[in-house]
CSV table of C-alpha atoms and ligand atoms in Angstrom, one decimal:
chain,number,residue,atom,x,y,z
K,1,UNK,CA,0.0,0.0,0.0
K,2,UNK,CA,1.4,3.4,-1.0
K,3,UNK,CA,1.5,5.8,1.9
K,4,UNK,CA,1.6,9.6,1.5
K,5,UNK,CA,4.1,12.0,3.1
K,6,UNK,CA,1.7,13.1,5.8
K,7,UNK,CA,3.6,16.3,6.5
K,8,UNK,CA,2.0,17.7,3.3
K,9,UNK,CA,-1.4,17.4,5.1
K,10,UNK,CA,-0.3,20.0,7.6
K,11,UNK,CA,0.0,22.7,4.9
K,12,UNK,CA,-2.6,25.4,5.2
K,13,UNK,CA,-5.1,25.5,2.4
K,14,UNK,CA,-3.5,25.9,-1.1
K,15,UNK,CA,-0.4,27.8,-1.9
K,16,UNK,CA,-1.1,31.5,-1.7
K,17,UNK,CA,-1.0,32.5,-5.3
K,18,UNK,CA,-3.2,29.6,-6.7
K,19,UNK,CA,-5.7,30.5,-3.9
K,20,UNK,CA,-5.8,34.1,-5.2
K,21,UNK,CA,-6.3,32.9,-8.7
K,22,UNK,CA,-9.2,30.7,-7.6
K,23,UNK,CA,-11.0,33.6,-5.9
K,24,UNK,CA,-10.4,35.9,-8.8
K,25,UNK,CA,-11.7,33.2,-11.2
K,26,UNK,CA,-14.9,32.8,-9.1
K,27,UNK,CA,-15.4,36.6,-9.2
K,28,UNK,CA,-14.9,36.9,-13.0
K,29,UNK,CA,-17.1,33.9,-13.7
K,30,UNK,CA,-19.9,35.7,-11.7
K,31,UNK,CA,-19.1,39.1,-13.2
K,32,UNK,CA,-17.7,38.5,-16.7
K,33,UNK,CA,-18.2,42.2,-17.8
K,34,UNK,CA,-15.9,43.5,-15.1
K,35,UNK,CA,-12.3,44.5,-16.0
K,36,UNK,CA,-10.0,43.3,-13.2
K,37,UNK,CA,-6.5,44.8,-12.7
K,38,UNK,CA,-4.0,42.4,-11.2
K,39,UNK,CA,-1.3,43.7,-8.9
K,40,UNK,CA,-1.2,40.5,-6.9
K,41,UNK,CA,1.5,38.0,-7.8
K,42,UNK,CA,4.8,39.7,-8.5
K,43,UNK,CA,5.0,38.7,-12.1
K,44,UNK,CA,6.6,41.1,-14.6
K,45,UNK,CA,4.5,42.5,-17.5
K,46,UNK,CA,7.1,44.2,-19.7
K,47,UNK,CA,8.7,42.1,-22.4
K,48,UNK,CA,12.3,40.8,-22.3
K,49,UNK,CA,14.9,43.4,-23.2
K,50,UNK,CA,15.8,43.5,-26.9
K,51,UNK,CA,19.5,42.4,-26.2
K,52,UNK,CA,18.2,39.3,-24.4
K,53,UNK,CA,15.8,38.5,-27.3
K,54,UNK,CA,18.6,38.9,-29.9
K,55,UNK,CA,20.9,36.5,-28.0
K,56,UNK,CA,18.0,34.1,-27.5
K,57,UNK,CA,17.4,34.0,-31.2
K,58,UNK,CA,21.0,33.4,-32.0
K,59,UNK,CA,21.4,30.6,-29.5
K,60,UNK,CA,18.2,28.9,-30.8
K,61,UNK,CA,19.7,29.0,-34.3
K,62,UNK,CA,22.9,27.4,-33.0
K,63,UNK,CA,20.8,24.6,-31.6
K,64,UNK,CA,19.5,24.0,-35.2
K,65,UNK,CA,23.0,23.3,-36.7
K,66,UNK,CA,25.0,20.1,-36.2
K,67,UNK,CA,28.2,22.0,-35.7
K,68,UNK,CA,26.9,24.3,-32.9
K,69,UNK,CA,24.2,22.1,-31.4
K,70,UNK,CA,24.5,21.3,-27.7
K,71,UNK,CA,23.1,18.5,-25.6
K,72,UNK,CA,23.5,18.4,-21.8
K,73,UNK,CA,25.5,21.3,-20.5
K,74,UNK,CA,27.3,21.4,-17.1
K,75,UNK,CA,24.6,21.1,-14.4
K,76,UNK,CA,26.1,24.0,-12.5
K,77,UNK,CA,25.9,26.3,-15.5
K,78,UNK,CA,28.0,27.3,-18.5
K,79,UNK,CA,31.3,29.0,-17.7
K,80,UNK,CA,30.5,32.0,-19.9
K,81,UNK,CA,27.5,32.9,-17.7
K,82,UNK,CA,29.3,32.2,-14.4
K,83,UNK,CA,32.2,34.4,-15.4
K,84,UNK,CA,29.8,37.3,-16.1
K,85,UNK,CA,27.9,36.7,-12.8
K,86,UNK,CA,31.2,36.8,-10.9
K,87,UNK,CA,32.5,39.9,-12.6
K,88,UNK,CA,29.4,42.0,-12.6
K,89,UNK,CA,27.4,40.9,-9.5
K,90,UNK,CA,30.3,40.3,-7.2
K,91,UNK,CA,33.8,41.6,-8.3
K,92,UNK,CA,32.2,45.0,-9.1
K,93,UNK,CA,31.2,45.1,-5.4
K,94,UNK,CA,34.6,43.9,-4.3
K,95,UNK,CA,33.4,40.4,-3.5
K,96,UNK,CA,35.7,37.6,-4.6
K,97,UNK,CA,34.1,34.3,-5.3
K,98,UNK,CA,35.3,31.2,-7.2
K,99,UNK,CA,33.4,29.7,-10.2
K,100,UNK,CA,32.6,26.6,-8.4
K,101,UNK,CA,30.7,28.5,-5.7
K,102,UNK,CA,28.0,29.6,-8.3
K,103,UNK,CA,25.2,27.2,-9.3
K,104,UNK,CA,23.0,28.3,-12.2
K,105,UNK,CA,19.4,27.1,-11.9
K,106,UNK,CA,15.9,27.6,-13.2
K,107,UNK,CA,14.7,29.7,-10.3
K,108,UNK,CA,15.2,31.0,-6.8
K,109,UNK,CA,11.8,29.5,-5.8
K,110,UNK,CA,13.2,26.1,-6.5
K,111,UNK,CA,16.6,26.7,-4.9
K,112,UNK,CA,15.3,28.4,-1.8
K,113,UNK,CA,12.7,25.6,-1.5
K,114,UNK,CA,15.2,22.7,-2.2
K,115,UNK,CA,18.1,23.9,-0.2
K,116,UNK,CA,16.6,22.6,3.1
K,117,UNK,CA,17.0,19.1,1.8
K,118,UNK,CA,20.7,19.1,2.6
K,119,UNK,CA,20.2,20.0,6.2
K,120,UNK,CA,19.1,17.7,9.0
K,121,UNK,CA,15.4,17.6,9.9
K,122,UNK,CA,16.0,18.5,13.5
K,123,UNK,CA,17.6,21.9,12.8
K,124,UNK,CA,15.7,24.9,14.3
K,125,UNK,CA,14.5,27.0,11.5
K,126,UNK,CA,14.0,30.8,11.9
K,127,UNK,CA,11.7,32.6,9.5
K,128,UNK,CA,10.6,36.2,9.3
K,129,UNK,CA,6.9,36.7,9.7
K,130,UNK,CA,5.6,37.7,7.1
K,131,UNK,CA,7.8,35.8,4.6
K,132,UNK,CA,7.8,34.4,1.1
K,133,UNK,CA,5.6,31.2,1.7
K,134,UNK,CA,8.1,28.8,0.1
K,135,UNK,CA,10.5,29.0,3.1
K,136,UNK,CA,7.8,27.8,5.6
K,137,UNK,CA,6.0,25.4,3.3
K,138,UNK,CA,9.1,23.5,2.2
K,139,UNK,CA,10.1,22.9,5.8
K,140,UNK,CA,6.6,21.7,6.7
K,141,UNK,CA,6.8,19.3,3.7
K,142,UNK,CA,10.1,18.0,5.0
K,143,UNK,CA,8.7,17.3,8.4
K,144,UNK,CA,10.5,20.0,10.4
K,145,UNK,CA,7.3,21.2,12.0
K,146,UNK,CA,4.3,20.1,13.9
K,147,UNK,CA,0.8,21.3,13.1
K,148,UNK,CA,-0.2,24.9,12.6
K,149,UNK,CA,-2.0,26.8,15.3
K,150,UNK,CA,-5.1,28.9,14.8
K,151,UNK,CA,-3.1,31.8,13.6
K,152,UNK,CA,-1.2,29.6,11.1
K,153,UNK,CA,2.1,29.4,13.1
K,154,UNK,CA,3.7,25.9,12.7
K,155,UNK,CA,4.8,24.4,15.9
K,156,UNK,CA,8.6,23.9,15.9
K,157,UNK,CA,9.5,26.9,13.7
K,158,UNK,CA,11.0,30.1,15.2
K,159,UNK,CA,9.0,33.0,13.9
K,160,UNK,CA,10.5,36.5,13.8
K,161,UNK,CA,7.6,39.0,13.7
K,162,UNK,CA,8.2,42.0,11.4
K,163,UNK,CA,5.8,44.7,12.3
K,164,UNK,CA,5.6,48.5,12.4
K,165,UNK,CA,7.1,48.4,15.8
K,166,UNK,CA,10.4,47.1,14.5
K,167,UNK,CA,10.2,48.7,11.1
K,168,UNK,CA,9.5,45.3,9.6
K,169,UNK,CA,13.0,44.1,10.4
K,170,UNK,CA,13.4,40.7,12.0
K,171,UNK,CA,15.1,40.8,15.4
K,172,UNK,CA,18.0,38.5,16.3
K,173,UNK,CA,16.6,35.3,18.0
K,174,UNK,CA,16.7,35.2,21.7
K,175,UNK,CA,17.9,31.6,21.5
K,176,UNK,CA,20.0,29.4,19.4
K,177,UNK,CA,18.6,28.7,15.9
K,178,UNK,CA,20.4,26.8,13.1
K,179,UNK,CA,19.0,28.0,9.8
K,180,UNK,CA,17.8,31.5,9.2
K,181,UNK,CA,15.9,32.7,6.1
K,182,UNK,CA,16.4,36.4,5.3
K,183,UNK,CA,15.1,38.2,2.3
K,184,UNK,CA,16.3,41.7,1.4
K,185,UNK,CA,14.9,43.7,-0.3
K,186,UNK,CA,12.0,42.0,1.3
K,187,UNK,CA,9.2,40.2,-0.2
K,188,UNK,CA,6.5,41.1,0.9
K,189,UNK,CA,7.2,44.2,3.0
K,190,UNK,CA,9.6,46.0,0.6
K,191,UNK,CA,12.0,47.0,3.4
K,192,UNK,CA,15.8,46.7,3.1
K,193,UNK,CA,18.6,46.0,5.6
K,194,UNK,CA,21.6,48.4,6.0
K,195,UNK,CA,25.1,47.1,6.5
K,196,UNK,CA,24.8,47.3,10.3
K,197,UNK,CA,21.7,45.1,10.3
K,198,UNK,CA,23.2,42.5,8.1
K,199,UNK,CA,26.5,42.5,10.1
K,200,UNK,CA,24.5,41.8,13.2
K,201,UNK,CA,23.0,38.7,11.5
K,202,UNK,CA,26.3,37.5,10.2
K,203,UNK,CA,27.8,37.9,13.7
K,204,UNK,CA,24.9,36.0,15.2
K,205,UNK,CA,25.2,33.2,12.6
K,206,UNK,CA,29.0,32.9,13.2
K,207,UNK,CA,28.6,32.8,16.9
K,208,UNK,CA,25.9,30.2,16.8
K,209,UNK,CA,27.3,28.1,13.9
K,210,UNK,CA,24.0,28.9,12.1
K,211,UNK,CA,23.6,29.3,8.3
K,212,UNK,CA,21.8,32.2,6.7
K,213,UNK,CA,19.8,31.5,3.6
K,214,UNK,CA,19.8,35.0,2.0
K,215,UNK,CA,17.2,35.6,-0.7
K,216,UNK,CA,18.4,38.5,-2.9
K,217,UNK,CA,16.0,38.1,-5.7
K,218,UNK,CA,15.0,41.8,-5.7
K,219,UNK,CA,18.5,43.3,-5.3
K,220,UNK,CA,18.3,45.1,-8.6
K,221,UNK,CA,15.6,47.3,-7.1
K,222,UNK,CA,17.8,48.9,-4.5
K,223,UNK,CA,18.0,52.6,-5.2
K,224,UNK,CA,19.7,53.9,-2.0
K,225,UNK,CA,23.5,53.9,-2.2
K,226,UNK,CA,24.3,52.6,1.2
K,227,UNK,CA,22.3,49.4,1.0
K,228,UNK,CA,24.3,46.2,0.3
K,229,UNK,CA,23.3,44.3,-2.8
K,230,UNK,CA,24.8,41.0,-1.6
K,231,UNK,CA,25.2,39.5,1.9
K,232,UNK,CA,28.9,38.8,0.9
K,233,UNK,CA,29.6,42.6,1.1
K,234,UNK,CA,29.4,41.9,4.9
K,235,UNK,CA,32.6,40.6,6.5
K,236,UNK,CA,32.3,37.0,7.6
K,237,UNK,CA,29.3,36.2,5.4
K,238,UNK,CA,31.2,33.7,3.2
K,239,UNK,CA,31.5,31.5,6.3
K,240,UNK,CA,27.8,31.5,7.2
K,241,UNK,CA,25.6,32.4,4.2
K,242,UNK,CA,24.1,31.0,1.0
K,243,UNK,CA,22.7,33.6,-1.4
K,244,UNK,CA,19.9,33.2,-3.9
K,245,UNK,CA,19.8,35.5,-7.0
K,246,UNK,CA,17.5,35.6,-9.9
K,247,UNK,CA,17.1,37.0,-13.4
K,248,UNK,CA,13.3,36.8,-13.0
K,249,UNK,CA,12.6,40.2,-11.5
K,250,UNK,CA,15.8,41.8,-12.6
K,251,UNK,CA,15.4,41.2,-16.4
K,252,UNK,CA,11.9,39.8,-16.9
K,253,UNK,CA,12.8,36.1,-16.8
K,254,UNK,CA,9.8,34.9,-14.8
K,255,UNK,CA,8.6,32.8,-17.8
K,256,UNK,CA,12.1,32.2,-19.2
K,257,UNK,CA,13.6,30.8,-16.0
K,258,UNK,CA,17.1,31.5,-14.9
K,259,UNK,CA,18.6,32.2,-11.5
K,260,UNK,CA,21.7,31.2,-9.5
K,261,UNK,CA,22.7,30.3,-6.0
K,262,UNK,CA,26.0,31.0,-4.4
K,263,UNK,CA,27.3,28.4,-1.9
K,264,UNK,CA,30.7,29.5,-0.7
K,265,UNK,CA,33.4,26.8,-0.1
K,266,UNK,CA,34.1,28.2,3.4
K,267,UNK,CA,30.6,27.1,4.5
K,268,UNK,CA,30.5,24.0,6.7
K,269,UNK,CA,27.8,22.3,8.8
K,270,UNK,CA,28.3,19.3,11.0
K,271,UNK,CA,27.2,15.7,11.3
K,272,UNK,CA,25.5,14.7,14.5
K,273,UNK,CA,28.9,13.5,15.7
K,274,UNK,CA,30.5,16.9,15.1
K,275,UNK,CA,32.4,16.2,11.8
K,276,UNK,CA,32.5,19.2,9.5
K,277,UNK,CA,30.9,18.8,6.1
K,278,UNK,CA,31.3,21.1,3.1
K,279,UNK,CA,27.9,22.6,2.2
K,280,UNK,CA,29.2,23.5,-1.2
K,281,UNK,CA,30.0,19.8,-1.9
K,282,UNK,CA,26.7,18.7,-0.5
K,283,UNK,CA,24.7,21.1,-2.7
K,284,UNK,CA,26.8,20.2,-5.7
K,285,UNK,CA,25.9,16.5,-5.1
K,286,UNK,CA,22.2,17.4,-4.8
K,287,UNK,CA,22.2,19.7,-7.8
K,288,UNK,CA,24.0,17.3,-10.1
K,289,UNK,CA,21.8,14.4,-9.1
K,290,UNK,CA,18.5,16.2,-9.4
K,291,UNK,CA,19.0,18.8,-12.0
K,292,UNK,CA,20.3,18.8,-15.6
K,293,UNK,CA,21.1,22.4,-16.1
K,294,UNK,CA,19.3,25.4,-17.6
K,295,UNK,CA,19.0,25.2,-21.3
K,296,UNK,CA,21.8,26.7,-23.4
K,297,UNK,CA,19.6,29.4,-25.1
K,298,UNK,CA,18.3,30.6,-21.8
K,299,UNK,CA,21.8,30.9,-20.4
K,300,UNK,CA,22.9,32.8,-23.5
K,301,UNK,CA,19.9,35.1,-23.0
K,302,UNK,CA,20.9,35.6,-19.3
K,303,UNK,CA,24.5,36.4,-20.4
K,304,UNK,CA,23.1,39.2,-22.6
K,305,UNK,CA,21.8,40.9,-19.4
K,306,UNK,CA,25.5,41.8,-18.7
K,307,UNK,CA,26.3,43.3,-22.1
K,308,UNK,CA,26.4,47.2,-22.2
K,309,UNK,CA,23.1,47.2,-24.2
K,310,UNK,CA,21.6,44.7,-21.8
K,311,UNK,CA,22.6,46.6,-18.8
K,312,UNK,CA,21.0,49.8,-20.1
K,313,UNK,CA,17.8,48.1,-21.1
K,314,UNK,CA,17.5,46.3,-17.7
K,315,UNK,CA,18.1,49.6,-15.9
K,316,UNK,CA,15.3,51.1,-18.0
K,317,UNK,CA,12.9,48.2,-17.1
K,318,UNK,CA,13.7,48.7,-13.4
K,319,UNK,CA,13.1,52.4,-13.6
K,320,UNK,CA,9.8,51.7,-15.2
K,321,UNK,CA,8.6,49.4,-12.4
K,322,UNK,CA,10.0,51.7,-9.7
K,323,UNK,CA,8.0,54.6,-11.2
K,324,UNK,CA,4.9,52.4,-10.7
K,325,UNK,CA,6.0,51.9,-7.1
K,326,UNK,CA,6.3,55.6,-6.6
K,327,UNK,CA,2.9,56.2,-8.1
K,328,UNK,CA,1.3,53.6,-5.9
K,329,UNK,CA,3.0,54.9,-2.8
K,330,UNK,CA,2.2,58.6,-3.5
K,331,UNK,CA,-1.5,58.0,-4.4
K,332,UNK,CA,-2.2,55.7,-1.5
K,333,UNK,CA,-0.4,57.9,1.0
K,334,UNK,CA,-2.3,61.0,-0.1
K,335,UNK,CA,-5.5,58.9,0.1
K,336,UNK,CA,-4.7,58.4,3.8
K,337,UNK,CA,-3.4,54.8,3.8
K,338,UNK,CA,-0.4,53.8,5.8
K,339,UNK,CA,2.1,52.6,3.2
K,340,UNK,CA,5.6,51.0,3.4
K,341,UNK,CA,8.2,49.7,1.0
K,342,UNK,CA,8.3,50.6,-2.7
K,343,UNK,CA,11.6,52.7,-2.4
K,344,UNK,CA,14.1,49.9,-2.7
K,345,UNK,CA,11.7,47.2,-3.8
K,346,UNK,CA,8.9,46.6,-6.3
K,347,UNK,CA,6.4,45.8,-3.5
K,348,UNK,CA,4.2,48.2,-1.5
K,349,UNK,CA,3.0,47.0,1.9
K,350,UNK,CA,-0.1,48.8,3.1
K,351,UNK,CA,-2.3,48.6,6.1
K,352,UNK,CA,-5.8,47.5,5.4
K,353,UNK,CA,-8.8,49.8,6.1
K,354,UNK,CA,-9.6,50.1,9.7
K,355,UNK,CA,-9.8,46.7,11.4
K,356,UNK,CA,-10.2,44.6,8.3
K,357,UNK,CA,-8.5,41.3,7.9
K,358,UNK,CA,-6.2,40.9,4.9
K,359,UNK,CA,-8.7,38.5,3.1
K,360,UNK,CA,-11.7,40.8,3.9
K,361,UNK,CA,-9.7,43.7,2.3
K,362,UNK,CA,-8.8,41.4,-0.6
K,363,UNK,CA,-12.5,40.6,-1.2
K,364,UNK,CA,-13.5,44.3,-0.8
K,365,UNK,CA,-10.9,45.5,-3.2
K,366,UNK,CA,-11.9,42.8,-5.8
K,367,UNK,CA,-15.6,43.5,-5.5
K,368,UNK,CA,-15.5,47.3,-5.3
K,369,UNK,CA,-12.4,48.5,-7.0
K,370,UNK,CA,-11.9,45.4,-9.2
K,371,UNK,CA,-8.2,45.3,-8.2
K,372,UNK,CA,-6.3,42.2,-7.1
K,373,UNK,CA,-3.6,42.4,-4.5
K,374,UNK,CA,-2.1,39.9,-2.1
K,375,UNK,CA,-3.4,39.5,1.4
K,376,UNK,CA,-0.6,40.0,4.0
K,377,UNK,CA,-1.8,37.1,6.1
K,378,UNK,CA,-0.9,34.8,3.3
K,379,UNK,CA,2.8,35.6,4.1
K,380,UNK,CA,2.4,34.7,7.8
K,381,UNK,CA,0.3,35.6,10.9
K,382,UNK,CA,2.1,38.9,11.4
K,383,UNK,CA,1.0,40.0,7.9
K,384,UNK,CA,-2.6,40.0,9.1
K,385,UNK,CA,-4.1,43.4,8.6
K,386,UNK,CA,-1.7,44.2,5.8
K,387,UNK,CA,-1.9,43.9,2.0
K,388,UNK,CA,0.7,43.8,-0.7
K,389,UNK,CA,0.5,45.6,-4.1
K,390,UNK,CA,3.0,44.7,-6.8
K,391,UNK,CA,4.7,47.4,-8.9
K,392,UNK,CA,5.1,45.0,-11.8
K,393,UNK,CA,1.9,46.0,-13.7
K,394,UNK,CA,2.0,48.2,-16.8
K,395,UNK,CA,1.7,52.0,-16.2
K,396,UNK,CA,-1.8,52.4,-17.4
K,397,UNK,CA,-3.2,49.6,-15.2
K,398,UNK,CA,-1.2,50.8,-12.2
K,399,UNK,CA,-2.5,54.3,-12.4
K,400,UNK,CA,-6.0,53.1,-13.0
K,401,UNK,CA,-5.8,50.6,-10.1
K,402,UNK,CA,-4.7,53.2,-7.5
K,403,UNK,CA,-7.2,55.7,-8.8
K,404,UNK,CA,-9.9,53.1,-8.2
K,405,UNK,CA,-8.6,52.3,-4.7
K,406,UNK,CA,-8.5,56.0,-3.8
K,407,UNK,CA,-12.0,56.6,-5.1
K,408,UNK,CA,-13.8,53.5,-3.8
K,409,UNK,CA,-12.0,52.4,-0.7
K,410,UNK,CA,-11.7,54.4,2.5
K,411,UNK,CA,-8.5,54.0,4.5
X,501,LIG,C1,5.5,36.9,-5.4
X,501,LIG,O1,4.5,37.5,-5.8
X,501,LIG,O2,5.7,36.9,-4.2
X,501,LIG,C2,6.4,36.3,-6.3
X,501,LIG,O3,5.9,36.3,-7.6
X,501,LIG,C3,6.7,34.9,-5.9
X,501,LIG,C4,7.8,34.3,-6.8
X,501,LIG,O4,8.7,34.9,-7.3
X,501,LIG,O5,7.7,33.1,-6.8
């Protein structure tokens, strides 16, 4: 008799975004004439930069000729892409990494979800609350938690509430934890961490032999000079942190799929008997066993992001989305809503109207303003009473959406 992994049965309802899709579908089925504006899931709307498209076409043509055709590539990624990543994303910020510390993949969702596999089930996991749901759900699936309580907090996880009182920044644990998920610029709150904040985390991790899983998928949206783009800009981080980076939000690759994860060779964790084990070697073993590499055309397309033309076009894309963020912030603030984020991140984190739960606000916005956002409680219990709007829409829709909210919804 086949038995299921019963840890899956502890998961709360559906994954957040499919649940939103389900509710929106039910609304549009009942109201087919209504024009909905979607600022919910953080999916890009602008097409791939022309430099990326040109390279993609060329690489696809190469695949059609026997002399340039390629089969399996290196699971860790082609050297041409890794060299560009190292030079542009790290050396340019005075961070030295080796080629075999970079693992190209098809997404940060997969990597940040899969990474927990190489760690023991009895590690104490610390997550910000609210947080990208993948961090919590994958640990639930792996059996690192008990059941969720009425607020949705899983027994066995260490939650770090991020609220107005602490400027939405997770506080250092008051006990020893082993694995810490951090995301800056933050999804969903849009806040960033300055060097002092990150240094405190690195110091905590080194002192407690903990490992930081640092999600930097939104680093390209940092506008303020003093904010680090990589955790490795912080002294000591190469001994305690893994970093996830993505082309999805940077260059419009959400449907094209390319990302990378950095696992420094200085990173070790221990066996139960105290023997040190290289995390880089463990991840390499996992990656090469379960993944066959990102397709050649997609890696060539990602490489084009680092050409002069590509860099200019990507900068333009980011400017476009950040102007949306500015419009959302400004309009909602002047309408009287409490609004956070949106300065170094493509997400705006707002308080719901007086006393409303996140899902009540979701339903009201959908029914009255015909705008879709993401309920804050979907990111964790401390997100209750908040709501996330994405700046990844097109300009016209973004302007229309916030005008509808201002005119139809009171703060
Ligand atoms: C989000 O809306 O939070 C993102 O689209 C999630 C993701 O990148 O998977």
